[in-house]
Amino acid sequence: MKHTFALLAFLLGILPLAALADVSLPGIFGSHMVLQRDTPLKVWGTADSGEKVSLKFGPRSFATTADENGKWHIDLPALKADGGKSHKMTIKGKNTIILENILIGDVWVGSGQSNMEWNLNQSEGRDEFVKAANHPRIRLFHIPKKQFDTPQADVNAAWKQCTSANIPGFSAVLYHFGKAIHADQSVPVGLINSSWGGSPIEPWTVTAAGSGKMYNGMIAPIVDFSVTGTIWYQGETNCIQKNGLAYTGKMRDLIEGWRRVFNNKSMPFYFVQIAPWSGGSYASGQLPALWEAQCATLKIPHTGMAVTTDIVHNIGDIHPRNKHEVGGRLARWALAKHYKSEGVIYSGPLFKAMKIEKSAIRLAFAHADGLKARDGKSLSEFQIAGADGQFMDADAKIVGDQVHVTAENIKQPTQVRFGWHKVANPNLVNGEGLPASPFQTENWTGGTGE
């Protein structure tokens, strides 16, 4: 009996060591994944210190040796998209890992709070979209919610094929975005969802002190996995926290930090301007201030903004259910700016300049071809003020690609504002039907994304 217990203790003692000997990969690598095209790729993992590791991908073979800490990596040359051809990757050390059904295409990350997390099953048109969601060349990767004090090396998740069975719980905005990219570009698309309802921007941000706990747990493990870019839907919590114009700086910190850790200084970063909402948690003036901060973010190169003032069917719901339109509008930015697709109208009118002419103010816009009222009525939500700063409702008329604003009782106007309150539902759109963003002309800080 003593010998039996001694043998058992010995085996239990060496089993963990044996497990350490296995070559392993982080969760971001797996069967059904999409590898980013047209850029060098890094494959990494762990093994025993000094263990020889080989990797075979298609006809090419590579080899390396694990360092003293058991870490290894292999750099692959840039791969070309090949029409959705399925590939196999084999990694060998003291054990063998085989990954199958791998595609080469574009990988996009979707992040933010609940409106990005909001899944297809909760969204408008769910039955129709779920039924039609069998896309063999779109792949899904959903990162679970985890917070850590230090950057983590791995996530507990797996790649899945986009099917009617796998899509209902996945981010609706990210899915509709990816579907539009796939349809236009005819390349495989990998979608990585890393979002957390109610989260402010700060925990997602890379900081020297490592205080971004959501970044640490949900973004840091994938930063060496090459991607095309990011879409972002967040801001409601920071609006509740009364960040206002300060949100621009927070967005800059987020974008610059992610571009640095993903090693892509011009990584596309397209975001959603949060929707109007009647909830009491938004203090007076806070939502318009955050809208301006989001518009100002457009001054950062390689960014884009989808406006949502026109798709809110229930002003009391902070989660607009029309996620297919949001995803489609983000895709317009990607197609026009990153993919250089011709003829894509990617933004609604964005305020550019004003000129006072006697009792009228002339407003100029970017993305203003075909200005019109989407409902065929008079333009709504324009207000004008004189030197006293007291705003009153204004008459607004489209003149070519401009809007002329007047009010009978204001003979010397000084400024205009448009849709400048938290339940705004203005009707100014361009010829593509994309809505104008709310703005105010006094010390305006917004960009135009041109």
XYZ file of C-alpha atoms in Angstrom:
450
model
C 0.000 0.000 0.000
C 2.848 2.369 0.830
C 4.373 1.739 -2.589
C 1.003 2.496 -4.231
C 0.703 5.836 -2.448
C 4.312 6.673 -3.254
C 3.761 5.936 -6.946
C 0.557 7.992 -6.969
C 2.308 10.916 -5.325
C 5.126 10.667 -7.831
C 2.728 10.659 -10.778
C 0.743 13.581 -9.395
C 3.986 15.455 -8.938
C 5.177 15.020 -12.504
C 1.851 15.491 -14.297
C 1.947 19.293 -14.076
C 5.488 19.214 -15.451
C 4.365 17.037 -18.326
C 1.538 19.439 -19.072
C 4.031 22.282 -19.216
C 5.923 20.354 -21.889
C 3.037 20.631 -24.331
C 3.336 23.221 -27.049
C 0.351 25.526 -26.614
C -1.290 28.442 -28.386
C -3.349 31.307 -26.946
C -7.088 31.185 -27.564
C -6.994 33.725 -30.386
C -5.464 30.999 -32.575
C -7.787 28.179 -33.507
C -9.574 26.300 -36.211
C -11.992 28.475 -38.236
C -9.947 31.641 -37.649
C -9.247 34.354 -40.201
C -5.642 35.497 -40.614
C -5.079 39.092 -41.664
C -4.009 39.462 -45.284
C -1.219 41.653 -46.684
C 0.776 42.082 -43.476
C 3.430 40.019 -41.649
C 1.879 37.722 -39.050
C 3.054 36.575 -35.650
C 2.156 33.170 -34.234
C 3.142 32.631 -30.620
C 2.707 30.342 -27.658
C 4.441 28.435 -24.878
C 6.437 25.231 -24.541
C 9.262 23.859 -22.425
C 12.326 26.054 -22.180
C 14.599 25.123 -25.063
C 11.944 23.026 -26.803
C 12.101 23.060 -30.590
C 8.853 24.184 -32.205
C 7.936 23.872 -35.870
C 5.039 25.357 -37.809
C 3.746 24.284 -41.194
C 1.260 26.415 -43.109
C 0.498 25.354 -46.645
C 3.751 24.475 -48.411
C 5.882 26.559 -46.031
C 7.604 25.364 -42.877
C 9.130 27.407 -40.063
C 11.014 26.571 -36.880
C 12.095 28.198 -33.635
C 13.127 27.340 -30.076
C 11.287 28.300 -26.901
C 13.219 30.767 -24.753
C 14.223 30.317 -21.123
C 10.705 31.310 -20.030
C 9.069 28.797 -22.340
C 7.840 31.444 -24.771
C 8.177 31.140 -28.531
C 6.998 32.926 -31.631
C 7.248 32.491 -35.380
C 6.884 35.293 -37.892
C 5.007 34.477 -41.076
C 5.384 36.557 -44.235
C 2.417 38.536 -45.488
C -0.279 36.350 -47.026
C -2.564 37.196 -49.912
C -6.295 36.594 -49.814
C -6.994 33.625 -52.046
C -10.723 33.563 -52.611
C -11.679 31.911 -49.355
C -9.510 28.819 -49.752
C -9.348 26.751 -46.562
C -5.917 26.216 -44.981
C -4.401 24.016 -42.282
C -1.734 24.980 -39.739
C 0.307 22.368 -37.899
C 2.438 23.227 -34.854
C 4.772 20.562 -33.481
C 6.914 20.295 -30.407
C 6.687 17.360 -28.050
C 3.048 17.307 -29.076
C 1.165 18.338 -32.212
C -1.556 20.946 -32.680
C -3.561 20.979 -35.898
C -5.729 23.976 -36.788
C -8.088 23.563 -39.715
C -10.475 25.574 -41.889
C -8.340 28.727 -41.675
C -9.086 31.600 -44.053
C -7.019 34.589 -45.165
C -8.825 37.928 -45.270
C -9.529 40.926 -43.041
C -9.985 40.975 -39.266
C -11.942 43.713 -37.481
C -12.331 44.354 -33.746
C -15.616 45.681 -32.326
C -15.574 47.200 -28.849
C -17.421 49.552 -26.513
C -20.358 49.286 -24.159
C -23.864 47.853 -24.395
C -24.784 49.156 -27.838
C -21.809 47.267 -29.278
C -22.470 44.253 -27.080
C -26.167 44.259 -28.102
C -26.716 41.010 -29.933
C -28.592 40.083 -33.070
C -31.283 38.254 -31.129
C -32.208 41.522 -29.344
C -32.266 43.648 -32.473
C -34.722 44.798 -35.088
C -35.256 42.276 -37.869
C -33.739 39.448 -35.852
C -35.725 36.608 -37.444
C -34.870 37.694 -40.964
C -31.213 38.371 -40.217
C -30.608 35.234 -38.152
C -32.177 33.043 -40.820
C -29.920 34.572 -43.484
C -26.725 34.505 -41.399
C -25.048 31.502 -42.985
C -21.812 32.991 -44.279
C -19.040 30.371 -44.518
C -16.382 33.046 -45.048
C -17.330 35.196 -42.044
C -15.914 34.025 -38.709
C -16.806 35.091 -35.167
C -14.712 35.439 -32.003
C -16.434 36.606 -28.803
C -14.172 37.598 -25.908
C -15.733 37.001 -22.462
C -15.959 39.813 -19.920
C -12.868 39.852 -17.723
C -11.031 42.590 -15.830
C -7.446 42.350 -14.599
C -4.928 44.605 -12.882
C -2.209 43.646 -15.368
C -2.215 42.855 -19.101
C -3.129 39.228 -19.742
C -1.650 36.827 -22.280
C -4.734 34.802 -23.167
C -8.516 34.735 -23.474
C -10.878 31.814 -23.057
C -12.664 31.941 -26.399
C -12.797 30.134 -29.733
C -13.426 31.016 -33.360
C -16.765 29.971 -34.823
C -18.183 29.957 -38.305
C -20.958 32.467 -38.969
C -24.143 30.401 -39.053
C -27.744 30.873 -38.006
C -26.929 28.793 -34.930
C -23.863 30.816 -33.885
C -24.938 34.370 -34.707
C -27.902 35.160 -32.363
C -25.748 36.017 -29.337
C -23.099 37.914 -31.289
C -22.760 41.711 -31.572
C -25.351 42.924 -34.075
C -23.460 46.078 -35.066
C -20.228 44.170 -35.639
C -21.999 41.451 -37.623
C -23.790 43.898 -39.921
C -20.550 45.824 -40.392
C -18.633 42.677 -41.267
C -21.346 41.410 -43.574
C -21.220 44.662 -45.569
C -17.421 44.511 -45.838
C -17.569 40.879 -46.950
C -20.229 41.598 -49.561
C -18.301 44.507 -51.066
C -14.765 43.138 -50.891
C -15.432 39.434 -51.506
C -12.801 38.430 -48.950
C -13.162 36.402 -45.741
C -13.848 38.551 -42.686
C -12.984 37.752 -39.079
C -14.936 39.615 -36.388
C -13.626 39.937 -32.819
C -16.186 41.224 -30.315
C -14.753 42.669 -27.100
C -17.419 44.787 -25.400
C -18.958 45.333 -21.969
C -22.312 46.989 -21.248
C -22.175 50.080 -19.044
C -18.423 50.497 -19.360
C -16.848 53.963 -19.536
C -13.978 54.587 -21.911
C -11.239 54.652 -19.279
C -10.975 50.893 -18.515
C -10.422 50.236 -22.236
C -7.509 52.659 -22.464
C -3.822 51.729 -22.508
C -2.089 53.523 -19.630
C 1.454 53.543 -18.303
C 0.101 52.522 -14.906
C -1.818 49.597 -16.397
C -5.108 50.852 -14.944
C -7.198 49.876 -17.980
C -8.649 46.705 -16.517
C -10.861 45.861 -19.497
C -7.995 46.530 -21.849
C -5.844 44.227 -19.716
C -8.305 41.355 -19.855
C -10.049 41.766 -23.203
C -7.723 43.580 -25.622
C -4.145 42.992 -24.415
C -4.306 39.236 -25.180
C -4.954 39.911 -28.884
C -2.718 42.901 -29.678
C -0.115 40.739 -31.444
C -2.829 39.212 -33.647
C -2.817 41.312 -36.810
C -6.089 43.104 -37.579
C -7.380 45.583 -40.159
C -9.018 48.025 -37.760
C -11.553 48.765 -35.052
C -15.154 49.901 -34.746
C -16.248 51.495 -31.474
C -19.700 52.191 -29.978
C -19.420 53.810 -26.558
C -20.001 57.093 -24.765
C -23.299 56.850 -22.910
C -21.636 56.204 -19.550
C -19.164 59.046 -20.041
C -22.083 61.316 -20.939
C -23.796 60.373 -17.691
C -20.499 61.186 -15.957
C -20.665 64.680 -17.530
C -17.427 64.384 -19.491
C -18.657 66.690 -22.251
C -15.892 68.107 -24.434
C -13.257 66.312 -22.343
C -14.344 63.106 -24.058
C -12.343 64.097 -27.151
C -9.097 63.763 -25.213
C -10.203 60.419 -23.843
C -10.937 59.203 -27.364
C -7.535 60.397 -28.534
C -5.852 58.500 -25.698
C -7.809 55.357 -26.548
C -7.123 55.509 -30.285
C -3.445 56.367 -29.997
C -2.929 53.685 -27.356
C -4.586 50.957 -29.395
C -2.715 51.959 -32.526
C 0.521 51.722 -30.577
C -0.085 48.275 -29.091
C -1.475 46.885 -32.363
C 1.654 48.310 -34.034
C -0.304 50.217 -36.666
C -0.069 54.006 -36.443
C -2.782 54.475 -39.060
C -5.139 51.703 -37.950
C -8.702 52.621 -38.998
C -10.914 53.535 -36.048
C -14.576 54.145 -36.875
C -17.063 54.997 -34.149
C -20.746 55.671 -33.555
C -22.110 59.007 -32.384
C -24.398 57.981 -29.540
C -28.129 58.351 -30.064
C -30.630 60.825 -28.577
C -32.159 59.631 -25.309
C -34.748 61.116 -22.958
C -33.406 59.429 -19.827
C -32.954 61.571 -16.756
C -29.363 60.406 -16.304
C -28.252 62.870 -18.989
C -27.932 66.300 -17.389
C -28.959 69.348 -19.417
C -26.530 70.057 -22.246
C -24.374 67.007 -21.639
C -25.401 64.977 -24.681
C -24.832 67.816 -27.187
C -21.442 68.453 -25.582
C -20.511 64.804 -26.014
C -21.727 64.913 -29.623
C -19.364 67.817 -30.234
C -16.541 65.870 -28.587
C -17.236 62.963 -30.905
C -17.276 65.282 -33.921
C -13.935 66.709 -32.775
C -12.522 63.175 -32.765
C -12.872 63.259 -36.558
C -9.801 65.507 -36.616
C -7.736 62.440 -35.719
C -6.556 60.841 -38.986
C -8.125 57.581 -40.154
C -11.270 57.943 -38.070
C -14.932 58.083 -39.053
C -18.281 58.622 -37.322
C -21.719 57.137 -37.935
C -24.566 59.481 -36.918
C -27.719 57.905 -35.417
C -30.173 60.744 -34.701
C -32.654 59.439 -37.278
C -32.955 55.776 -36.271
C -34.324 56.102 -32.733
C -37.854 54.705 -32.685
C -38.181 54.854 -28.886
C -36.557 57.961 -27.443
C -36.816 56.431 -23.975
C -34.587 53.484 -24.928
C -30.843 54.078 -24.773
C -30.386 51.068 -27.061
C -31.657 51.791 -30.592
C -32.713 48.432 -32.036
C -31.874 49.258 -35.657
C -28.366 47.846 -35.479
C -28.204 46.897 -39.152
C -28.278 50.569 -40.121
C -25.552 51.410 -37.598
C -23.306 48.617 -38.840
C -23.956 49.633 -42.419
C -23.037 53.261 -41.756
C -19.771 52.246 -40.119
C -19.065 50.023 -43.110
C -19.530 53.009 -45.429
C -16.591 54.730 -43.723
C -14.434 51.624 -43.989
C -15.311 51.027 -47.631
C -14.685 54.634 -48.647
C -11.648 55.424 -46.527
C -9.795 52.145 -46.000
C -10.811 50.080 -49.014
C -11.055 53.070 -51.383
C -14.263 51.739 -52.924
C -15.477 54.193 -55.545
C -18.756 56.038 -55.217
C -19.426 55.228 -51.555
C -21.125 58.106 -49.719
C -19.834 57.640 -46.199
C -21.202 60.514 -44.114
C -24.183 62.756 -43.706
C -23.740 66.560 -43.612
C -21.176 67.810 -41.095
C -20.997 71.502 -40.224
C -18.029 73.234 -41.817
C -18.402 77.037 -41.756
C -20.832 79.914 -41.341
C -21.186 83.375 -42.840
C -23.424 86.169 -41.590
C -25.235 88.123 -44.302
C -27.397 90.884 -42.820
C -30.250 89.092 -41.027
C -29.332 85.600 -42.222
C -26.648 83.053 -41.462
C -25.400 80.859 -44.284
C -24.183 77.418 -43.232
C -21.744 75.335 -45.252
C -21.362 71.589 -44.809
C -19.086 68.770 -45.827
C -20.809 65.764 -47.416
C -23.652 68.026 -48.547
C -24.540 66.809 -52.038
C -28.295 66.636 -52.484
C -29.348 68.280 -49.221
C -32.990 67.662 -48.369
C -35.460 67.010 -45.563
C -35.861 63.253 -45.160
C -39.592 63.590 -44.475
C -40.310 66.184 -47.180
C -41.257 68.811 -44.596
C -39.605 72.084 -43.611
C -36.157 71.724 -42.064
C -36.412 71.153 -38.326
C -34.347 71.697 -35.194
C -32.556 74.885 -36.318
C -32.277 77.708 -33.788
C -30.669 81.125 -34.130
C -29.462 83.742 -31.639
C -28.311 87.354 -31.621
C -25.724 89.090 -29.464
C -27.695 88.297 -26.305
C -27.219 84.556 -26.888
C -30.926 83.841 -26.538
C -31.919 81.159 -29.037
C -35.218 80.946 -30.791
C -36.629 78.597 -33.409
C -35.523 79.537 -36.898
C -36.605 79.186 -40.496
C -34.065 77.161 -42.451
C -33.995 76.780 -46.218
C -31.751 74.730 -48.478
C -29.922 76.801 -51.084
C -27.746 74.518 -53.181
C -25.337 72.778 -50.835
C -25.915 75.295 -48.041
C -28.612 76.067 -45.493
C -29.746 79.657 -44.909
C -31.135 80.364 -41.435
C -33.252 83.331 -40.333
C -35.740 84.356 -37.663
C -38.213 87.201 -37.968
C -37.350 88.752 -34.606
C -33.552 88.522 -34.928
C -32.150 91.149 -37.276
C -28.466 90.769 -36.339
C -27.827 87.073 -35.790
C -24.525 85.816 -34.394
C -24.848 82.043 -34.082
C -26.892 78.970 -34.958
C -27.398 75.600 -33.376
C -28.971 72.466 -34.815
C -30.467 69.498 -32.992
C -28.834 70.781 -29.844
C -30.747 68.872 -27.161
C -30.855 65.299 -25.939
C -34.035 64.210 -27.759
C -33.137 65.791 -31.092
C -34.695 64.238 -34.189
C -33.726 66.638 -36.998
C -34.641 65.921 -40.598
C -31.702 67.346 -42.589
C -30.014 64.668 -44.697
C -27.926 64.520 -47.849
C -28.888 62.882 -51.112
C -27.887 59.464 -49.774
C -30.321 59.893 -46.883
C -27.550 60.077 -44.274
C -28.400 62.447 -41.398
C -26.640 65.664 -40.457
C -24.895 65.656 -37.101
C -26.065 68.113 -34.430
C -23.815 71.171 -34.075
C -23.526 74.691 -32.743
C -21.520 77.400 -34.463
C -20.067 79.176 -31.416
C -16.430 78.051 -30.971
C -17.201 74.794 -32.773
C -14.441 72.189 -32.414
C -15.791 69.456 -34.682
C -14.105 67.942 -37.718
C -15.502 66.737 -41.020
C -13.664 63.482 -41.715
C -12.700 64.607 -45.217
